[in-house]
Coordinates of C-alpha atoms in Angstrom, one line a residue:
Chain A
M85 CA -12.7 11.5 8.8
E86 CA -15.4 11.2 5.8
K87 CA -14.9 7.4 4.2
I88 CA -15.1 7.9 0.6
L89 CA -13.9 4.4 -0.1
L90 CA -15.7 2.3 2.6
R91 CA -18.5 4.2 2.6
N92 CA -20.7 1.8 1.5
I93 CA -18.9 -1.8 3.1
D94 CA -21.3 -1.9 6.0
A95 CA -24.6 -1.9 4.5
P96 CA -26.2 -5.2 4.5
D97 CA -26.1 -6.7 0.8
S98 CA -23.5 -4.1 0.1
R99 CA -22.3 -6.3 -2.8
T100 CA -25.5 -6.1 -4.8
L101 CA -26.6 -3.7 -7.8
A102 CA -29.8 -2.9 -5.8
V103 CA -27.8 -1.4 -3.0
Y104 CA -25.5 0.2 -5.0
R105 CA -27.8 2.5 -6.8
A106 CA -30.0 3.2 -3.7
R107 CA -26.8 4.7 -2.0
G108 CA -26.1 6.9 -5.0
G109 CA -23.9 4.1 -7.3
Y110 CA -23.5 4.6 -11.1
R111 CA -24.6 8.3 -10.6
A112 CA -20.6 9.0 -11.8
L113 CA -20.6 6.6 -14.6
E114 CA -24.2 9.0 -16.0
K115 CA -22.6 12.1 -14.8
V116 CA -19.5 11.2 -17.1
L117 CA -21.0 10.0 -20.2
S118 CA -23.5 12.9 -20.3
E119 CA -21.4 15.7 -19.2
M120 CA -17.8 14.8 -19.9
T121 CA -15.3 14.4 -22.9
P122 CA -12.7 11.8 -21.7
E123 CA -10.4 15.4 -21.7
R124 CA -12.7 17.3 -19.3
L125 CA -13.0 13.8 -17.1
I126 CA -8.9 13.4 -17.0
D127 CA -8.7 17.3 -15.9
E128 CA -10.9 16.9 -13.5
I129 CA -8.9 13.2 -12.3
K130 CA -5.8 14.9 -12.8
A131 CA -7.2 18.1 -11.2
S132 CA -8.0 16.0 -7.6
G133 CA -4.2 15.1 -7.0
L134 CA -5.4 11.0 -7.3
R135 CA -2.3 8.5 -7.3
G136 CA -2.0 5.1 -7.8
R137 CA -2.9 3.5 -5.1
G138 CA -1.2 -0.1 -5.9
G139 CA 2.1 1.0 -4.5
A140 CA 3.6 3.2 -7.0
G141 CA 1.5 6.3 -6.5
F142 CA 1.8 7.2 -9.4
P143 CA -0.6 10.0 -10.3
T144 CA -3.6 8.5 -12.0
G145 CA -5.0 11.4 -14.2
M146 CA -1.7 11.8 -15.7
K147 CA -1.0 7.9 -16.8
W148 CA -4.6 8.2 -18.7
G149 CA -2.9 11.4 -20.2
F150 CA -0.4 9.8 -22.0
V151 CA -2.2 7.3 -23.8
P152 CA -2.5 9.1 -27.3
K153 CA -5.8 9.8 -28.7
D154 CA -5.1 9.2 -32.2
S155 CA -3.8 5.7 -32.2
P156 CA -5.4 3.3 -34.9
K157 CA -5.4 0.8 -32.3
P158 CA -7.5 -0.8 -29.9
K159 CA -6.7 1.0 -26.3
Y160 CA -7.6 -1.8 -23.1
V161 CA -7.6 -0.8 -19.4
V162 CA -7.1 -3.6 -16.7
C163 CA -8.3 -3.2 -13.3
N164 CA -5.4 -4.5 -11.3
A165 CA -7.0 -7.3 -8.5
D166 CA -3.5 -9.1 -7.8
E167 CA -3.5 -8.2 -4.5
S168 CA -0.4 -9.8 -2.8
E169 CA 1.4 -7.5 -1.6
P170 CA 2.2 -9.4 2.1
G171 CA 0.3 -7.8 4.8
T172 CA -2.1 -6.1 2.2
F173 CA -6.2 -7.0 1.9
K174 CA -8.0 -4.1 1.1
D175 CA -8.2 -4.5 -2.3
R176 CA -9.8 -8.2 -1.0
L177 CA -12.3 -6.3 0.8
L178 CA -13.7 -3.9 -1.6
I179 CA -13.9 -7.1 -4.3
E180 CA -16.3 -8.4 -1.8
K181 CA -18.1 -5.9 -0.4
D182 CA -18.3 -2.6 -2.8
P183 CA -17.4 -4.8 -6.1
H184 CA -19.8 -2.2 -8.5
A185 CA -17.7 1.0 -6.7
I186 CA -14.7 -1.2 -9.0
I187 CA -16.8 -1.4 -12.3
E188 CA -18.1 1.9 -12.1
G189 CA -14.3 3.0 -11.4
T190 CA -13.6 0.8 -14.2
I191 CA -15.2 2.0 -16.6
I192 CA -14.9 5.2 -16.1
S193 CA -10.9 4.7 -16.4
A194 CA -11.9 2.6 -19.9
Y195 CA -14.2 6.3 -21.1
A196 CA -11.2 8.2 -20.4
I197 CA -8.9 6.9 -22.5
R198 CA -11.7 5.8 -25.1
S199 CA -11.2 2.0 -24.8
H200 CA -14.1 -0.1 -25.5
T201 CA -12.5 -3.0 -23.5
A202 CA -11.6 -3.4 -19.8
F203 CA -10.3 -6.2 -18.1
V204 CA -10.5 -7.3 -13.9
Y205 CA -7.3 -9.1 -13.0
I206 CA -8.2 -11.1 -10.2
R207 CA -5.8 -13.0 -8.4
G208 CA -6.7 -17.0 -8.9
E209 CA -6.7 -17.9 -5.1
L210 CA -9.6 -15.1 -4.6
V211 CA -11.8 -17.7 -5.3
F212 CA -15.0 -15.8 -3.7
G213 CA -13.9 -12.5 -4.2
A214 CA -13.7 -13.4 -8.7
S215 CA -17.8 -14.9 -7.9
V216 CA -18.5 -11.6 -6.0
L217 CA -17.5 -9.8 -9.2
E218 CA -18.5 -12.2 -11.7
R219 CA -22.1 -11.5 -9.8
A220 CA -21.6 -7.7 -9.8
I221 CA -20.3 -7.5 -13.9
E222 CA -23.4 -9.4 -14.7
E223 CA -26.2 -7.1 -13.1
A224 CA -24.0 -4.1 -14.3
A225 CA -24.7 -5.4 -18.0
A226 CA -27.5 -6.3 -17.4
A227 CA -28.3 -2.8 -16.4
G228 CA -26.8 -1.6 -18.9
F229 CA -24.2 -0.1 -17.2
L230 CA -21.8 -2.1 -19.5
G231 CA -21.7 -3.7 -23.3
K232 CA -23.2 -1.6 -26.3
N233 CA -24.1 1.9 -25.6
I234 CA -24.4 2.4 -22.3
L235 CA -27.0 4.6 -20.8
N236 CA -28.6 5.8 -24.7
S237 CA -24.3 7.7 -24.6
G238 CA -23.2 5.8 -27.9
Y239 CA -20.3 4.7 -25.7
D240 CA -19.8 0.8 -25.2
C241 CA -17.6 -0.9 -22.9
D242 CA -17.4 -4.3 -21.9
L243 CA -15.1 -5.8 -18.9
I244 CA -14.0 -9.0 -18.7
L245 CA -12.9 -10.9 -15.2
H246 CA -10.1 -12.7 -15.8
R247 CA -8.8 -15.2 -13.0
G248 CA -4.3 -15.3 -12.4
A249 CA -3.2 -18.2 -11.2
G250 CA -0.9 -17.8 -8.3
A251 CA 2.2 -15.4 -9.2
Y252 CA 3.0 -12.5 -6.9
I253 CA 4.9 -11.0 -9.7
C254 CA 1.3 -10.9 -12.2
G255 CA 0.4 -7.7 -9.5
E256 CA 3.7 -5.5 -11.5
E257 CA 1.7 -4.3 -14.6
T258 CA 4.0 -5.2 -17.3
G259 CA 3.8 -8.8 -15.4
L260 CA 0.1 -8.8 -15.0
L261 CA 0.3 -7.7 -19.0
S262 CA 2.1 -10.9 -20.2
S263 CA -0.2 -13.1 -17.7
L264 CA -2.9 -11.5 -19.6
E265 CA -1.1 -12.0 -23.2
G266 CA -1.9 -15.8 -22.0
G267 CA 2.1 -16.5 -21.3
K268 CA 4.4 -16.9 -17.8
G269 CA 3.9 -13.2 -15.7
W270 CA 7.2 -11.9 -16.8
P271 CA 7.9 -8.0 -16.4
K272 CA 9.0 -6.4 -19.9
V273 CA 11.4 -3.3 -20.5
K274 CA 10.2 0.1 -19.7
P275 CA 9.5 2.3 -22.2
P276 CA 7.6 1.3 -24.0
F277 CA 5.4 2.2 -21.0
P278 CA 2.0 0.1 -21.2
A279 CA 0.5 3.2 -22.0
T280 CA 1.8 3.1 -25.5
H281 CA 2.7 -0.2 -26.3
G282 CA 0.8 -2.0 -23.3
L283 CA -1.4 -5.5 -24.1
F284 CA -0.9 -7.3 -27.4
G285 CA 1.1 -3.7 -28.0
C286 CA -1.9 -1.4 -27.7
P287 CA -2.0 1.4 -25.6
T288 CA -3.1 -0.5 -22.3
V289 CA -3.9 1.5 -18.6
V290 CA -3.5 -0.2 -15.5
N291 CA -4.8 1.0 -12.5
N292 CA -5.2 -0.6 -8.8
V293 CA -8.7 -1.4 -7.3
E294 CA -8.6 1.3 -4.6
T295 CA -7.8 3.7 -7.6
L296 CA -10.6 2.6 -10.0
A297 CA -13.1 2.7 -6.7
S298 CA -12.2 6.2 -5.8
L299 CA -13.1 7.1 -9.1
P300 CA -17.3 7.7 -8.1
W301 CA -17.1 9.8 -5.4
I302 CA -14.1 12.2 -6.7
V303 CA -16.3 12.9 -10.0
N304 CA -19.5 13.2 -7.9
E305 CA -18.3 15.0 -5.6
G306 CA -15.3 16.7 -7.5
A307 CA -11.8 17.7 -7.4
A308 CA -12.2 20.4 -4.9
R309 CA -13.5 18.7 -2.6
Y310 CA -10.8 15.8 -2.6
V311 CA -7.7 18.1 -2.4
A312 CA -9.2 19.3 0.4
I313 CA -8.1 16.1 2.1
G314 CA -4.8 15.0 2.8
T315 CA -1.6 17.0 2.5
E316 CA -0.2 19.3 0.3
K317 CA 1.6 16.2 -1.7
S318 CA -0.6 13.3 -0.8
K319 CA -4.2 13.9 -1.9
G320 CA -8.0 12.3 -0.4
T321 CA -7.7 9.2 1.6
K322 CA -6.1 6.1 1.6
L323 CA -6.8 2.7 3.1
F324 CA -4.4 0.7 5.3
S325 CA -4.5 -2.9 6.0
V326 CA -3.0 -3.6 9.8
S327 CA -1.7 -6.9 10.7
G328 CA 1.1 -8.5 12.8
H329 CA 0.7 -7.6 17.2
I330 CA -1.8 -5.5 17.2
K331 CA -5.0 -5.7 19.3
R332 CA -7.5 -4.7 16.6
P333 CA -6.3 -5.8 12.6
G334 CA -8.2 -4.5 9.9
V335 CA -8.9 -2.4 7.0
Y336 CA -8.4 1.3 8.4
E337 CA -9.7 4.3 5.7
V338 CA -7.4 7.4 6.6
D339 CA -7.7 10.7 5.3
M340 CA -3.6 11.4 3.9
G341 CA -1.4 13.5 6.6
Y342 CA -3.4 11.6 10.1
P343 CA -0.4 10.9 12.8
F344 CA 1.0 7.0 12.3
K345 CA 1.8 7.1 16.3
K346 CA -1.9 8.0 17.3
F347 CA -3.8 5.6 14.1
L348 CA -1.4 2.4 15.4
E349 CA -2.4 3.3 19.5
E350 CA -5.8 4.8 19.5
D351 CA -7.7 3.7 15.9
C352 CA -5.9 0.4 16.5
G353 CA -6.3 0.4 19.8
G354 CA -2.1 -0.6 20.1
V355 CA 0.4 -3.5 20.4
A356 CA -1.6 -6.5 21.5
N357 CA -1.4 -8.0 24.9
G358 CA 0.3 -5.1 26.4
K359 CA 3.5 -5.5 24.6
K360 CA 5.9 -2.9 23.7
L361 CA 6.1 -1.9 19.9
K362 CA 9.8 -3.2 18.8
G363 CA 8.8 -2.1 14.7
V364 CA 6.3 -1.7 11.9
I365 CA 6.6 -2.1 8.4
P366 CA 4.1 0.8 7.2
G367 CA 3.7 0.3 3.2
G368 CA 3.3 -3.7 2.4
A369 CA 6.9 -6.4 3.0
S370 CA 8.5 -4.8 0.2
M371 CA 9.1 -1.2 2.5
P372 CA 11.7 -0.7 4.8
V373 CA 10.5 -1.3 8.5
L374 CA 10.8 1.5 10.8
R375 CA 12.6 1.6 14.6
A376 CA 9.3 2.2 17.3
D377 CA 11.9 5.1 17.9
E378 CA 11.8 6.5 14.4
L379 CA 7.4 7.0 14.4
D380 CA 7.5 9.7 16.2
G381 CA 5.9 13.0 13.6
V382 CA 5.4 10.5 11.0
T383 CA 2.4 11.0 9.6
M384 CA 0.2 8.6 7.1
D385 CA 1.3 10.1 3.5
Y386 CA 3.6 9.4 0.4
E387 CA 6.1 12.2 1.8
S388 CA 6.4 11.8 5.3
F389 CA 7.1 7.9 4.8
Q390 CA 9.7 9.1 2.6
A391 CA 10.8 11.4 4.9
A392 CA 11.1 8.5 7.7
G393 CA 13.1 6.3 5.3
T394 CA 10.7 4.3 3.9
L395 CA 7.6 4.5 1.5
L396 CA 4.0 4.3 1.7
G397 CA 3.7 1.3 -0.4
S398 CA 0.4 -0.6 -0.4
G399 CA -0.4 0.7 2.7
G400 CA 0.1 -2.6 4.4
V401 CA 0.8 -2.2 7.9
I402 CA 2.6 -5.3 9.6
V403 CA 3.0 -4.8 13.6
M404 CA 5.5 -6.6 15.3
D405 CA 6.1 -6.9 19.1
E406 CA 9.3 -6.7 21.8
T407 CA 9.0 -10.6 21.5
T408 CA 10.1 -10.6 17.4
C409 CA 12.6 -12.2 16.0
M410 CA 14.3 -9.8 13.5
V411 CA 16.3 -12.3 12.1
R412 CA 13.9 -14.7 11.5
A413 CA 10.7 -11.8 10.1
A414 CA 13.3 -11.0 7.9
W415 CA 14.2 -14.8 6.8
N416 CA 10.4 -15.0 6.4
I417 CA 10.4 -12.3 4.1
A418 CA 13.4 -12.7 2.2
R419 CA 12.1 -16.8 1.7
F420 CA 9.0 -15.0 -0.1
F421 CA 11.2 -12.8 -2.7
A422 CA 13.1 -16.0 -3.3
H423 CA 9.6 -17.8 -3.7
E424 CA 8.0 -15.1 -5.4
S425 CA 11.5 -14.2 -8.4
C426 CA 10.2 -14.5 -11.3
G427 CA 13.7 -15.7 -12.8
Q428 CA 14.3 -13.9 -15.6
C429 CA 16.8 -10.9 -14.4
S430 CA 20.0 -12.5 -12.7
P431 CA 20.4 -10.5 -10.3
C432 CA 17.1 -11.0 -8.8
R433 CA 16.7 -14.9 -9.5
E434 CA 19.8 -15.7 -8.2
G435 CA 20.2 -12.9 -5.2
C436 CA 17.1 -13.4 -3.4
H437 CA 17.6 -16.8 -3.2
W438 CA 21.2 -16.0 -2.0
M439 CA 20.2 -13.3 0.6
E440 CA 17.3 -16.5 2.2
K441 CA 19.7 -18.9 2.1
I442 CA 22.3 -16.8 4.6
F443 CA 19.9 -15.0 6.6
Q444 CA 18.4 -18.9 6.7
R445 CA 22.1 -19.9 7.7
I446 CA 22.0 -16.9 10.5
E447 CA 18.3 -17.5 11.9
Q448 CA 19.3 -21.4 12.5
G449 CA 22.3 -20.6 14.2
E450 CA 24.8 -20.8 11.6
G451 CA 25.3 -17.3 10.6
K452 CA 29.2 -16.2 10.6
P453 CA 31.1 -13.6 10.7
G454 CA 30.5 -10.9 7.4
D455 CA 27.5 -12.5 6.7
L456 CA 25.3 -9.3 7.1
D457 CA 27.8 -7.2 5.5
L458 CA 27.3 -10.1 2.6
I459 CA 23.7 -9.8 2.7
L460 CA 24.0 -5.8 2.0
S461 CA 26.0 -6.5 -0.9
V462 CA 24.0 -8.7 -2.5
S463 CA 20.7 -6.4 -1.3
G464 CA 23.3 -3.5 -3.1
N465 CA 23.9 -5.4 -6.3
I466 CA 20.1 -6.0 -7.5
M467 CA 18.6 -2.5 -6.2
G468 CA 18.5 -0.7 -9.8
N469 CA 19.6 -3.8 -11.6
T470 CA 16.2 -4.9 -12.8
I471 CA 13.8 -5.2 -15.6
C472 CA 10.9 -4.3 -12.2
P473 CA 10.8 -3.1 -9.2
F474 CA 10.9 -6.5 -7.5
G475 CA 14.1 -6.7 -7.4
D476 CA 14.2 -2.9 -5.2
A477 CA 11.2 -4.6 -3.3
A478 CA 13.2 -7.6 -2.2
A479 CA 16.7 -5.6 -1.6
M480 CA 14.9 -2.3 -0.1
P481 CA 13.4 -4.9 3.5
A482 CA 16.5 -7.1 3.6
A483 CA 18.9 -4.3 3.7
A484 CA 16.8 -2.0 6.0
F485 CA 16.1 -5.4 8.5
I486 CA 19.9 -5.5 8.8
K487 CA 20.5 -2.0 9.6
K488 CA 17.4 -1.2 11.9
F489 CA 18.4 -4.1 13.9
R490 CA 22.4 -5.1 13.8
A491 CA 22.7 -5.7 17.2
E492 CA 20.5 -7.9 17.5
F493 CA 21.8 -9.4 14.1
D494 CA 25.0 -9.5 15.2
R495 CA 24.4 -11.1 18.4
H496 CA 22.3 -14.0 17.0
I497 CA 25.4 -14.7 15.2
A498 CA 27.9 -14.7 17.5
E499 CA 25.5 -16.4 20.2
K500 CA 24.3 -18.6 17.8
R501 CA 20.4 -18.1 18.8
C502 CA 17.7 -16.5 19.0
T503 CA 18.1 -13.8 22.0
V504 CA 14.7 -12.2 21.7
S505 CA 12.4 -15.8 20.8
A506 CA 8.6 -15.3 20.0
G507 CA 7.5 -18.7 18.6
Q508 CA 7.4 -17.1 15.3
Chain B
M124 CA -6.5 -43.1 -25.3
A125 CA -5.2 -39.8 -25.3
L126 CA -7.0 -37.1 -22.8
E127 CA -9.2 -34.5 -24.6
F128 CA -12.5 -32.7 -23.4
S129 CA -15.8 -33.7 -23.1
Q130 CA -18.6 -32.2 -25.3
A131 CA -19.7 -30.0 -22.1
S132 CA -15.6 -28.5 -21.7
L133 CA -15.4 -27.9 -25.3
K134 CA -18.5 -25.6 -25.5
R135 CA -17.2 -24.8 -22.5
F136 CA -13.6 -23.6 -24.6
D137 CA -15.7 -21.9 -27.0
E138 CA -17.4 -20.1 -25.2
I139 CA -14.3 -18.9 -23.1
V140 CA -12.2 -18.4 -25.8
G141 CA -14.9 -15.9 -27.5
R142 CA -14.6 -13.5 -24.5
Y143 CA -11.0 -12.2 -25.2
P144 CA -9.6 -10.0 -28.3
K145 CA -7.0 -12.6 -28.6
K146 CA -7.2 -16.1 -28.6
E147 CA -3.3 -16.4 -26.6
A148 CA -5.3 -14.4 -23.5
A149 CA -7.7 -17.2 -22.8
M150 CA -4.8 -19.6 -21.6
L151 CA -5.4 -19.8 -18.2
P152 CA -9.0 -20.0 -17.5
V153 CA -8.5 -23.1 -20.4
L154 CA -5.5 -24.3 -18.0
Y155 CA -8.0 -24.2 -15.2
L156 CA -11.2 -26.5 -17.8
A157 CA -8.9 -29.0 -18.2
Q158 CA -7.3 -28.8 -14.8
K159 CA -10.0 -29.4 -13.5
E160 CA -11.8 -31.8 -16.2
F161 CA -8.3 -34.1 -16.3
G162 CA -7.3 -33.5 -12.0
Y163 CA -3.7 -32.2 -13.3
L164 CA -2.0 -31.2 -16.2
G165 CA 0.7 -33.5 -17.0
A166 CA 2.0 -34.2 -20.2
E167 CA -0.3 -35.7 -21.9
A168 CA -2.8 -32.6 -20.8
I169 CA -0.4 -30.1 -21.7
E170 CA 0.0 -31.3 -25.0
Y171 CA -4.0 -31.5 -25.7
V172 CA -3.7 -27.3 -24.5
A173 CA -1.5 -26.9 -26.8
G174 CA -3.2 -28.4 -29.6
I175 CA -6.3 -27.0 -28.8
M176 CA -5.0 -23.4 -28.3
G177 CA -2.6 -23.1 -31.6
V178 CA 0.8 -23.1 -29.5
P179 CA 4.1 -25.3 -28.8
A180 CA 3.4 -27.5 -25.8
A181 CA 6.7 -25.3 -24.7
R182 CA 4.9 -22.4 -24.7
V183 CA 1.7 -24.3 -21.9
Y184 CA 4.5 -26.1 -20.4
G185 CA 6.5 -22.5 -19.6
V186 CA 3.1 -21.4 -18.2
V187 CA 1.9 -24.5 -16.2
T188 CA 5.1 -24.2 -14.6
F189 CA 5.6 -20.8 -13.4
Y190 CA 1.8 -20.3 -11.8
T191 CA 1.5 -21.9 -8.2
M192 CA -1.9 -23.0 -8.4
L193 CA -1.3 -24.8 -11.8
N194 CA -0.8 -28.5 -10.9
M195 CA 1.6 -30.8 -13.0
K196 CA 1.2 -33.8 -10.3
P197 CA -2.0 -35.3 -8.7
I198 CA -2.8 -33.7 -5.5
G199 CA -5.5 -34.9 -2.9
R200 CA -9.2 -34.4 -3.2
H201 CA -8.5 -31.8 0.0
H202 CA -5.8 -28.8 -0.8
I203 CA -4.5 -27.7 2.5
Q204 CA -2.9 -24.7 2.1
V205 CA -1.5 -22.8 5.2
C206 CA -0.1 -19.2 4.5
R207 CA 3.2 -19.1 6.0
T208 CA 3.8 -15.2 5.4
L209 CA 5.1 -12.8 7.9
P210 CA 2.0 -11.2 9.1
C211 CA 0.7 -15.2 9.4
A212 CA 4.1 -16.2 11.0
L213 CA 3.6 -13.3 14.1
A214 CA 0.0 -15.0 14.5
G215 CA 1.8 -18.5 14.5
A216 CA 1.0 -20.3 11.1
E217 CA 3.6 -22.5 12.5
R218 CA 1.7 -24.0 15.1
I219 CA -1.1 -24.8 13.1
T220 CA 1.0 -26.6 10.3
A221 CA 2.6 -28.5 13.5
A222 CA -0.6 -29.2 14.6
I223 CA -2.0 -30.1 10.6
K224 CA 1.0 -32.6 10.4
A225 CA 0.2 -34.2 13.5
K226 CA -3.2 -34.8 12.5
L227 CA -2.8 -36.3 9.3
G228 CA 0.8 -37.7 9.7
I229 CA 2.1 -35.9 6.4
Q230 CA 5.1 -33.5 6.3
V231 CA 4.9 -30.4 4.0
G232 CA 4.3 -31.3 0.0
E233 CA 2.8 -34.9 0.8
T234 CA -0.3 -36.5 0.6
T235 CA -2.3 -38.6 2.8
P236 CA -1.7 -42.3 1.7
D237 CA -5.9 -42.9 1.0
G238 CA -5.6 -39.3 -1.4
K239 CA -7.7 -37.5 0.7
F240 CA -5.1 -34.6 2.3
T241 CA -2.4 -32.8 0.3
L242 CA -0.2 -30.5 2.4
S243 CA 1.5 -27.1 1.5
E244 CA 2.7 -23.8 2.7
V245 CA 2.3 -20.8 0.8
E246 CA 3.1 -17.7 0.6
C247 CA 0.8 -14.4 1.4
L248 CA -3.5 -15.0 0.3
A249 CA -4.2 -11.3 1.4
S250 CA -5.8 -12.5 5.1
C251 CA -3.3 -10.7 7.0
G252 CA -5.7 -9.4 8.9
T253 CA -7.5 -12.7 10.0
A254 CA -4.3 -14.8 10.6
P255 CA -3.8 -17.3 10.8
M256 CA -5.4 -18.8 8.0
I257 CA -5.4 -21.8 5.9
Q258 CA -7.1 -22.1 2.4
V259 CA -8.4 -25.5 1.6
N260 CA -9.3 -26.0 -2.5
D261 CA -11.4 -22.7 -2.7
E262 CA -12.3 -21.7 0.5
Y263 CA -10.5 -19.2 3.3
Y264 CA -11.2 -20.8 7.1
E265 CA -9.4 -17.3 9.0
N266 CA -8.9 -16.8 12.5
L267 CA -7.6 -20.7 13.1
N268 CA -6.3 -21.7 16.3
E269 CA -4.9 -25.4 16.7
Q270 CA -8.4 -26.6 17.3
R271 CA -10.0 -25.2 15.1
V272 CA -7.9 -26.5 12.1
G273 CA -8.8 -29.2 13.5
E274 CA -12.4 -29.6 13.5
I275 CA -12.3 -27.9 10.1
L276 CA -10.0 -31.2 9.2
D277 CA -12.1 -33.2 10.6
K278 CA -15.3 -32.1 8.3
L279 CA -14.0 -32.9 5.3
K280 CA -15.1 -35.7 3.9

């Protein structure tokens, strides 16, 4: 498998401009500025089939295409580096090891929509990552890849690094924009979409780190080479972050369509300590869990994960072995969403805490008959009833844990204790 | 005397505001600057930031209370944050928390009487492949066990 996103990370000093350039860095930007109109660039990315890697999987070229060309307002591009989905740490690796690929991708994205001001919104906790990006932005500006008249093309673009301050919801694009406007990270009702009414009411594109880091390769090698990788609806490569009870955790770059079981057993070395697999969350904590017996024939792409009843999401693969108490795991995730709900929509604000309390009492041996149906009812009343996808992200895993491991939940309630015991 | 920025921070404030297309976008970096200078963001600091940002104090209060990294109360010199979310929990985060509690003699949410350590549990810090982990102020410490976390605490002055 060819490495597109991780092509540079093992090179010594990969984060420096000198090494990035020696490995072909900023050639794509030169090509775009000297040979391609924004329209041609958008067409090329549409042809590549690249879909947003933040979780939603929306086609990148199409997203750019929604930005009005003739708007008198300024236009903005934001690189979403607010990586906070539990189980996901791929963007952090790119930020720390290959910041120039992200910067080059961000300038390319800005050029595509004729924006002259771009931001990187990085989560506040990633202090080291922010310092790496800051240094890289300074290097890129000093070398003429940012600022006025980039590479004598007449095109101007500034890039501003902005640190969040600890809030999962700011990874949601409209929550991010509210935060960047100086307020609470409250998501906004869509429509209108950011493409027409984004940052300060101006046309804005928000792209994930991994999406942007894919762009230089696609521009250099051409859309045709990118579409040759992957499946019919999932093109190119995808980063998967692997954690939990797995022998070799870490970030892996995989051709879309790669067999999931083979990936876990061979590439990642299988379940740690010779234990058996019990369940795996394939796309970050927001996504429905799969039981071990549901993995046959599943491949790592948007359509196969969906057919299996879950979603690719951010590619955060959380592996749980046979000693894992699923009640405890479900409570942990419910607690996460209760903590992170922004409090704007009542189904989510009330429902997330309600689900967490019920999972907690079941886990602590105080569960009642009917508790599981109550959680399913609360979850069902959150689904689709909030202004942003957070509600669904909280509701889906809660329902999936119960549906997939109902017998274990029933036993935990009946016996008023854990019968699996993992000591998590 | 009411709180106000030092000359150096005022200069920094102007630089920060100058970076953004609109002043209000500078709210988070300005609050970071204020937190660094004043130690925490209490009522006086919030009033001061509202004044220099030209917004109502209620708006600043809303922002400060929304984000976990902005503190309304003083915290210890070393803020120990244990990630408790699923991947870290599967790797034994609770044992790390228990070891820190035992060593420092404080519960989660408390500060040692000498003001040296504050212990918090936090949600996912994007370090799931190197779990369990803690963040102390700006630093990540990964691939921990009880012994290593004890050694890390011993080294903090």
